[in-house]
Amino acid sequence: MRAVQYDQFGSVPSLVDLPTPAPPDDGVVVRVAATGVCRSDWHAWKGHDDSVRLPHVPGHEFAGVVTAVGPAVSRVAVGARVTAPFVFACGTCEQCRAGATQVCTRQQQPGFTLPGSYAESVVVPHADVNVVALPDAVGFVEAAALGCRFGTAYHALHARARVEAGEWVAVFGCGGVGLSAVAVAVAAGARVVASDISSAALERAAALGAAVVPMDGDAVERVRAVTGGGAHVALDAFGSRVTSAASVASLRPRGRHVQVGLLLDDEAAPVIPMGRVIADELELLGSHGISVGEYAAMIDDVVAGRLRPLESIGRTIAFDDLPDALTAMDRPAVTAGMTVAVF
């Protein structure tokens, strides 16, 4: 099979030929039809994640068709249209038994601990737990968007932030997950204000229904003014010391901050004003992906038209363009929204 692989962190990835994988006894092989290009892939490529072993095939957002099934799999058949969350859960640990597969204590991740979806085929272990069937009404491109950015935003707002209609949601960072958060919050009946340094990203956020403010030195004050004293919920959807601090500072008393963007390398230790956290009884929440059990409700919303993940996609590219798309994240984005490669 053809795949994208890098041999050193930060080196230009290559298009290579690798053996087509066989399924483990409890797993399946999925022929990839579409895969997302995510900032988490960039972090792995830059060497910010110590779980990655070289040489490495990146990619963790995908959708496609099952081509091979292990003998212990009972719920998935060859020919099924499927996707999967980026956390491959074991299905048996304490967290999995509680339904929290997104924080499985024995989790594996494509594109990090396992070869990823920048390839014509990808393996999904524990398939009866991790594989999600796709209705015909959901295309492969939008399904690939659900695996990380859109699914992550859905879980962050519903399961973690407990967003309610009429509340103000502030989103800091309007990349793929930030724009997805805007769309999910608007669909939930929330009022949204979004901030980013990119005018193109702010235009997309406004088109999705958000009030927008530039991410500059006055961003927090403007967000607090728009929201009438602070947001009920604020998300750092980018992952930096600046955006995480701004998210916390934008909250009203008893507000909920959700950290969605990864804080790695030089950004790993943000300064949080714990005195204000105590005085205003703020909640600081982490959010990691989405559980398998949440997919049914999310896909129902997509099929019904309440959620439109395609609106969060900025461009589609060909498989051969994946190396350039990954390395391009070293520079400021020229388009707003997610990038999805179509095979």
Tab-separated table of C-alpha atoms in Angstrom:
chain	number	residue	atom	x	y	z
A	1	MET	CA	0.000	0.000	0.000
A	2	ARG	CA	1.013	3.618	-0.446
A	3	ALA	CA	1.623	5.639	2.687
A	4	VAL	CA	3.144	8.869	3.972
A	5	GLN	CA	6.074	8.284	6.315
A	6	TYR	CA	8.763	10.317	8.049
A	7	ASP	CA	12.057	8.902	9.322
A	8	GLN	CA	13.107	11.848	11.511
A	9	PHE	CA	11.095	14.383	13.466
A	10	GLY	CA	10.697	17.545	11.417
A	11	SER	CA	12.023	15.977	8.215
A	12	VAL	CA	9.960	16.187	5.027
A	13	PRO	CA	7.651	13.133	4.913
A	14	SER	CA	7.925	10.789	1.925
A	15	LEU	CA	5.459	8.803	-0.138
A	16	VAL	CA	6.458	5.151	0.340
A	17	ASP	CA	5.238	1.635	-0.422
A	18	LEU	CA	4.583	-0.494	2.666
A	19	PRO	CA	3.075	-3.962	3.121
A	20	THR	CA	-0.694	-3.935	3.408
A	21	PRO	CA	-1.468	-4.796	7.048
A	22	ALA	CA	-3.341	-7.887	8.169
A	23	PRO	CA	-6.004	-7.610	10.872
A	24	PRO	CA	-5.254	-8.765	14.419
A	25	ASP	CA	-7.588	-11.446	15.743
A	26	ASP	CA	-9.886	-8.834	17.321
A	27	GLY	CA	-9.377	-6.118	14.689
A	28	VAL	CA	-10.146	-5.023	11.161
A	29	VAL	CA	-8.382	-3.358	8.264
A	30	VAL	CA	-10.054	-0.254	6.838
A	31	ARG	CA	-9.380	0.948	3.308
A	32	VAL	CA	-9.069	4.707	3.905
A	33	ALA	CA	-11.326	6.895	1.777
A	34	ALA	CA	-10.626	10.203	3.545
A	35	THR	CA	-8.324	11.382	6.329
A	36	GLY	CA	-7.964	14.692	8.113
A	37	VAL	CA	-4.830	16.802	8.494
A	38	CYS	CA	-4.801	17.857	12.144
A	39	ARG	CA	-2.522	20.003	14.275
A	40	SER	CA	-2.034	16.936	16.482
A	41	ASP	CA	-0.371	15.285	13.473
A	42	TRP	CA	1.942	18.294	13.317
A	43	HIS	CA	2.799	17.921	17.009
A	44	ALA	CA	3.708	14.256	16.424
A	45	TRP	CA	5.816	15.144	13.376
A	46	LYS	CA	7.675	17.833	15.333
A	47	GLY	CA	8.563	15.323	18.064
A	48	HIS	CA	6.315	16.797	20.751
A	49	ASP	CA	4.734	13.416	21.597
A	50	ASP	CA	7.006	10.834	23.185
A	51	SER	CA	4.708	7.948	22.191
A	52	VAL	CA	5.751	8.190	18.525
A	53	ARG	CA	8.375	5.715	17.273
A	54	LEU	CA	10.272	6.245	14.030
A	55	PRO	CA	9.836	5.632	11.161
A	56	HIS	CA	6.229	6.676	11.447
A	57	VAL	CA	2.997	6.949	9.450
A	58	PRO	CA	0.862	9.848	10.799
A	59	GLY	CA	-2.883	10.423	10.660
A	60	HIS	CA	-5.709	9.749	13.105
A	61	GLU	CA	-8.966	11.049	11.555
A	62	PHE	CA	-10.326	8.691	8.926
A	63	ALA	CA	-13.273	6.995	7.313
A	64	GLY	CA	-13.451	4.199	4.792
A	65	VAL	CA	-14.517	0.635	4.028
A	66	VAL	CA	-13.616	-2.536	5.929
A	67	THR	CA	-11.521	-4.870	3.757
A	68	ALA	CA	-10.428	-7.564	6.223
A	69	VAL	CA	-11.778	-8.861	9.543
A	70	GLY	CA	-10.043	-10.834	12.285
A	71	PRO	CA	-11.535	-14.171	13.415
A	72	ALA	CA	-12.602	-12.852	16.853
A	73	VAL	CA	-14.628	-9.934	15.447
A	74	SER	CA	-18.386	-10.422	15.566
A	75	ARG	CA	-19.920	-6.987	14.987
A	76	VAL	CA	-18.116	-5.719	11.865
A	77	ALA	CA	-18.200	-7.197	8.367
A	78	VAL	CA	-16.168	-6.757	5.198
A	79	GLY	CA	-17.666	-3.997	3.054
A	80	ALA	CA	-19.001	-1.918	5.944
A	81	ARG	CA	-18.665	1.860	5.727
A	82	VAL	CA	-17.006	2.907	8.988
A	83	THR	CA	-15.083	5.416	11.030
A	84	ALA	CA	-13.555	5.300	14.525
A	85	PRO	CA	-12.526	7.715	17.261
A	86	PHE	CA	-8.811	8.457	17.470
A	87	VAL	CA	-8.633	6.696	20.840
A	88	PHE	CA	-8.693	2.946	20.244
A	89	ALA	CA	-10.036	1.636	23.546
A	90	CYS	CA	-9.445	-1.771	25.106
A	91	GLY	CA	-13.080	-2.219	26.117
A	92	THR	CA	-12.303	-3.903	29.440
A	93	CYS	CA	-10.564	-1.404	31.764
A	94	GLU	CA	-12.428	0.516	34.476
A	95	GLN	CA	-12.902	3.598	32.288
A	96	CYS	CA	-14.147	1.596	29.307
A	97	ARG	CA	-16.623	-0.290	31.481
A	98	ALA	CA	-17.935	3.107	32.634
A	99	GLY	CA	-18.400	4.203	29.001
A	100	ALA	CA	-15.447	6.623	29.081
A	101	THR	CA	-13.542	4.990	26.231
A	102	GLN	CA	-11.890	8.342	25.396
A	103	VAL	CA	-9.737	7.983	28.529
A	104	CYS	CA	-9.128	4.227	28.297
A	105	THR	CA	-6.153	3.376	30.498
A	106	ARG	CA	-4.774	0.986	27.847
A	107	GLN	CA	-5.599	3.081	24.830
A	108	GLN	CA	-3.783	3.048	21.515
A	109	GLN	CA	-3.896	5.842	18.956
A	110	PRO	CA	-3.418	5.690	15.183
A	111	GLY	CA	-0.814	8.179	14.068
A	112	PHE	CA	0.822	8.144	17.516
A	113	THR	CA	1.304	4.734	19.149
A	114	LEU	CA	0.223	2.900	15.972
A	115	PRO	CA	0.685	3.496	12.231
A	116	GLY	CA	-1.880	6.047	11.146
A	117	SER	CA	-4.313	6.866	8.381
A	118	TYR	CA	-2.001	8.706	5.975
A	119	ALA	CA	-2.034	5.387	4.176
A	120	GLU	CA	-4.314	3.419	1.911
A	121	SER	CA	-5.156	1.056	4.786
A	122	VAL	CA	-5.226	1.370	8.583
A	123	VAL	CA	-5.746	-1.237	11.311
A	124	VAL	CA	-8.408	-0.811	14.021
A	125	PRO	CA	-7.827	-3.162	16.993
A	126	HIS	CA	-10.643	-4.216	19.347
A	127	ALA	CA	-12.973	-3.549	16.439
A	128	ASP	CA	-16.172	-4.587	18.199
A	129	VAL	CA	-15.504	-1.757	20.656
A	130	ASN	CA	-14.003	0.926	18.422
A	131	VAL	CA	-15.557	0.710	14.960
A	132	VAL	CA	-18.483	3.061	14.266
A	133	ALA	CA	-20.844	2.236	11.406
A	134	LEU	CA	-21.645	5.052	8.992
A	135	PRO	CA	-25.114	5.513	7.491
A	136	ASP	CA	-25.159	6.110	3.742
A	137	ALA	CA	-26.271	9.698	4.380
A	138	VAL	CA	-22.891	10.564	5.931
A	139	GLY	CA	-20.082	10.939	3.392
A	140	PHE	CA	-16.505	9.872	3.991
A	141	VAL	CA	-15.162	13.437	4.017
A	142	GLU	CA	-17.510	14.631	6.750
A	143	ALA	CA	-17.058	11.358	8.647
A	144	ALA	CA	-13.281	11.877	8.692
A	145	ALA	CA	-13.922	15.276	10.263
A	146	LEU	CA	-15.861	13.627	13.105
A	147	GLY	CA	-12.936	11.504	14.298
A	148	CYS	CA	-10.998	14.249	16.033
A	149	ARG	CA	-11.828	17.921	15.563
A	150	PHE	CA	-15.634	17.778	15.323
A	151	GLY	CA	-16.038	14.882	17.735
A	152	THR	CA	-13.668	16.544	20.189
A	153	ALA	CA	-15.695	19.756	20.083
A	154	TYR	CA	-18.938	17.812	20.539
A	155	HIS	CA	-17.611	15.985	23.616
A	156	ALA	CA	-16.004	19.130	25.052
A	157	LEU	CA	-19.210	21.145	24.894
A	158	HIS	CA	-21.804	18.518	25.752
A	159	ALA	CA	-20.086	15.986	28.030
A	160	ARG	CA	-17.550	18.269	29.709
A	161	ALA	CA	-18.911	21.838	29.617
A	162	ARG	CA	-22.581	20.808	29.889
A	163	VAL	CA	-23.518	23.688	27.595
A	164	GLU	CA	-27.109	24.916	27.740
A	165	ALA	CA	-29.223	26.915	25.332
A	166	GLY	CA	-28.874	30.647	25.878
A	167	GLU	CA	-25.437	30.477	27.494
A	168	TRP	CA	-22.469	32.391	26.142
A	169	VAL	CA	-19.614	30.269	24.783
A	170	ALA	CA	-16.235	31.861	24.036
A	171	VAL	CA	-13.943	30.005	21.614
A	172	PHE	CA	-10.259	30.932	21.473
A	173	GLY	CA	-8.654	29.629	18.295
A	174	CYS	CA	-10.689	29.099	15.136
A	175	GLY	CA	-8.885	26.275	13.423
A	176	GLY	CA	-10.631	22.988	12.747
A	177	VAL	CA	-11.624	22.221	16.332
A	178	GLY	CA	-12.475	25.869	17.074
A	179	LEU	CA	-14.782	26.206	14.084
A	180	SER	CA	-16.315	22.859	14.990
A	181	ALA	CA	-16.899	24.168	18.512
A	182	VAL	CA	-18.655	27.224	17.096
A	183	ALA	CA	-20.934	24.998	15.015
A	184	VAL	CA	-21.695	22.610	17.887
A	185	ALA	CA	-22.407	25.459	20.326
A	186	VAL	CA	-24.709	27.267	17.886
A	187	ALA	CA	-26.576	24.011	17.226
A	188	ALA	CA	-27.035	23.634	20.993
A	189	GLY	CA	-28.721	27.049	21.147
A	190	ALA	CA	-25.784	28.835	22.757
A	191	ARG	CA	-24.572	32.317	21.884
A	192	VAL	CA	-20.978	32.264	20.668
A	193	VAL	CA	-18.085	34.705	20.484
A	194	ALA	CA	-14.906	33.551	18.759
A	195	SER	CA	-11.366	34.947	18.722
A	196	ASP	CA	-8.389	34.276	16.458
A	197	ILE	CA	-5.428	36.114	14.919
A	198	SER	CA	-6.567	35.160	11.387
A	199	SER	CA	-9.155	37.330	9.653
A	200	ALA	CA	-10.056	34.412	7.361
A	201	ALA	CA	-10.737	32.200	10.394
A	202	LEU	CA	-12.882	34.914	11.965
A	203	GLU	CA	-14.863	35.254	8.749
A	204	ARG	CA	-15.601	31.520	8.822
A	205	ALA	CA	-16.576	31.713	12.493
A	206	ALA	CA	-18.930	34.613	11.751
A	207	ALA	CA	-20.488	32.657	8.884
A	208	LEU	CA	-21.182	29.826	11.338
A	209	GLY	CA	-23.017	32.202	13.671
A	210	ALA	CA	-20.416	33.618	16.058
A	211	ALA	CA	-19.689	37.160	17.078
A	212	VAL	CA	-15.975	37.660	16.499
A	213	VAL	CA	-13.125	39.621	18.086
A	214	PRO	CA	-9.476	39.708	16.968
A	215	MET	CA	-7.045	37.822	19.190
A	216	ASP	CA	-4.978	40.769	20.402
A	217	GLY	CA	-4.193	42.455	23.703
A	218	ASP	CA	-7.796	43.599	24.114
A	219	ALA	CA	-9.452	40.285	23.226
A	220	VAL	CA	-10.466	39.320	26.760
A	221	GLU	CA	-12.019	42.712	27.485
A	222	ARG	CA	-13.944	42.582	24.197
A	223	VAL	CA	-15.193	39.068	24.897
A	224	ARG	CA	-16.333	40.110	28.367
A	225	ALA	CA	-18.102	43.124	26.873
A	226	VAL	CA	-19.862	41.070	24.175
A	227	THR	CA	-20.984	38.481	26.727
A	228	GLY	CA	-22.209	41.004	29.281
A	229	GLY	CA	-19.642	40.254	31.956
A	230	GLY	CA	-18.028	37.037	30.823
A	231	ALA	CA	-18.760	33.743	29.131
A	232	HIS	CA	-20.489	30.838	30.844
A	233	VAL	CA	-18.206	28.462	28.948
A	234	ALA	CA	-14.826	29.166	27.349
A	235	LEU	CA	-12.682	26.824	25.267
A	236	ASP	CA	-9.012	27.042	24.432
A	237	ALA	CA	-9.279	25.332	21.059
A	238	PHE	CA	-5.724	26.184	20.000
A	239	GLY	CA	-3.431	25.190	22.830
A	240	SER	CA	-1.013	27.850	24.083
A	241	ARG	CA	-0.241	29.736	27.257
A	242	VAL	CA	-1.825	32.859	25.748
A	243	THR	CA	-5.070	31.231	24.620
A	244	SER	CA	-5.530	29.148	27.780
A	245	ALA	CA	-5.044	32.222	29.994
A	246	ALA	CA	-7.419	34.244	27.825
A	247	SER	CA	-10.050	31.535	28.031
A	248	VAL	CA	-9.955	31.480	31.848
A	249	ALA	CA	-9.893	35.285	32.052
A	250	SER	CA	-12.976	35.604	29.840
A	251	LEU	CA	-15.253	33.683	32.217
A	252	ARG	CA	-17.964	35.070	34.471
A	253	PRO	CA	-18.288	33.761	38.052
A	254	ARG	CA	-18.927	29.993	38.128
A	255	GLY	CA	-17.880	29.748	34.495
A	256	ARG	CA	-16.366	26.595	32.937
A	257	HIS	CA	-13.047	26.610	31.115
A	258	VAL	CA	-12.403	23.613	28.832
A	259	GLN	CA	-8.866	22.904	27.658
A	260	VAL	CA	-9.157	21.285	24.240
A	261	GLY	CA	-5.989	22.376	22.417
A	262	LEU	CA	-2.852	20.431	23.296
A	263	LEU	CA	-0.343	22.241	25.499
A	264	LEU	CA	3.004	20.751	24.528
A	265	ASP	CA	6.681	21.636	24.312
A	266	ASP	CA	7.245	25.322	25.229
A	267	GLU	CA	3.505	25.821	25.835
A	268	ALA	CA	3.156	23.017	28.387
A	269	ALA	CA	2.987	25.143	31.555
A	270	PRO	CA	0.419	27.955	31.303
A	271	VAL	CA	-0.055	30.364	34.199
A	272	ILE	CA	-3.557	30.045	35.640
A	273	PRO	CA	-4.776	32.651	38.192
A	274	MET	CA	-5.816	30.175	40.869
A	275	GLY	CA	-6.881	32.980	43.204
A	276	ARG	CA	-9.612	33.928	40.760
A	277	VAL	CA	-10.475	30.270	40.185
A	278	ILE	CA	-11.172	30.045	43.927
A	279	ALA	CA	-12.913	33.401	44.350
A	280	ASP	CA	-15.227	32.976	41.349
A	281	GLU	CA	-15.621	29.189	41.709
A	282	LEU	CA	-14.446	28.568	38.181
A	283	GLU	CA	-14.279	25.047	36.777
A	284	LEU	CA	-11.153	23.969	34.899
A	285	LEU	CA	-11.943	20.983	32.680
A	286	GLY	CA	-9.835	18.853	30.409
A	287	SER	CA	-11.345	17.261	27.320
A	288	HIS	CA	-9.851	14.418	25.308
A	289	GLY	CA	-11.509	13.221	22.128
A	290	ILE	CA	-14.933	11.609	22.216
A	291	SER	CA	-16.245	8.321	23.560
A	292	VAL	CA	-17.539	5.669	21.192
A	293	GLY	CA	-20.911	5.876	22.917
A	294	GLU	CA	-21.378	9.527	21.932
A	295	TYR	CA	-21.166	8.844	18.202
A	296	ALA	CA	-24.777	7.730	17.804
A	297	ALA	CA	-26.227	11.049	18.992
A	298	MET	CA	-23.657	13.049	17.019
A	299	ILE	CA	-24.309	11.129	13.799
A	300	ASP	CA	-28.075	11.476	14.316
A	301	ASP	CA	-27.546	15.243	14.510
A	302	VAL	CA	-25.518	15.138	11.290
A	303	VAL	CA	-28.124	13.078	9.424
A	304	ALA	CA	-30.912	15.393	10.658
A	305	GLY	CA	-28.970	18.469	9.507
A	306	ARG	CA	-28.627	19.951	12.979
A	307	LEU	CA	-24.846	19.566	12.689
A	308	ARG	CA	-23.046	20.203	9.408
A	309	PRO	CA	-19.382	19.167	9.713
A	310	LEU	CA	-18.788	19.984	6.048
A	311	GLU	CA	-19.088	23.668	6.982
A	312	SER	CA	-15.962	23.290	9.134
A	313	ILE	CA	-13.880	21.938	6.240
A	314	GLY	CA	-11.767	24.510	4.453
A	315	ARG	CA	-10.388	22.381	1.626
A	316	THR	CA	-9.959	18.849	0.330
A	317	ILE	CA	-6.673	17.640	-1.144
A	318	ALA	CA	-5.338	14.549	-2.884
A	319	PHE	CA	-3.379	11.812	-1.106
A	320	ASP	CA	-0.143	12.900	-2.816
A	321	ASP	CA	-0.523	16.364	-1.261
A	322	LEU	CA	-0.432	15.081	2.331
A	323	PRO	CA	3.325	15.659	2.923
A	324	ASP	CA	3.042	19.294	1.853
A	325	ALA	CA	-0.120	19.777	3.941
A	326	LEU	CA	1.622	18.466	7.059
A	327	THR	CA	4.765	20.568	6.679
A	328	ALA	CA	2.691	23.646	5.790
A	329	MET	CA	1.502	23.789	9.407
A	330	ASP	CA	4.946	25.210	10.232
A	331	ARG	CA	3.588	28.427	8.714
A	332	PRO	CA	0.430	30.516	9.313
A	333	ALA	CA	-2.647	28.996	7.705
A	334	VAL	CA	-3.678	30.413	4.341
A	335	THR	CA	-7.173	28.890	4.453
A	336	ALA	CA	-9.657	28.578	7.308
A	337	GLY	CA	-11.104	25.267	8.482
A	338	MET	CA	-10.051	21.660	8.299
A	339	THR	CA	-8.026	20.062	5.527
A	340	VAL	CA	-9.160	16.581	4.490
A	341	ALA	CA	-7.320	14.316	2.034
A	342	VAL	CA	-9.485	12.254	-0.297
A	343	PHE	CA	-8.124	8.939	-1.618
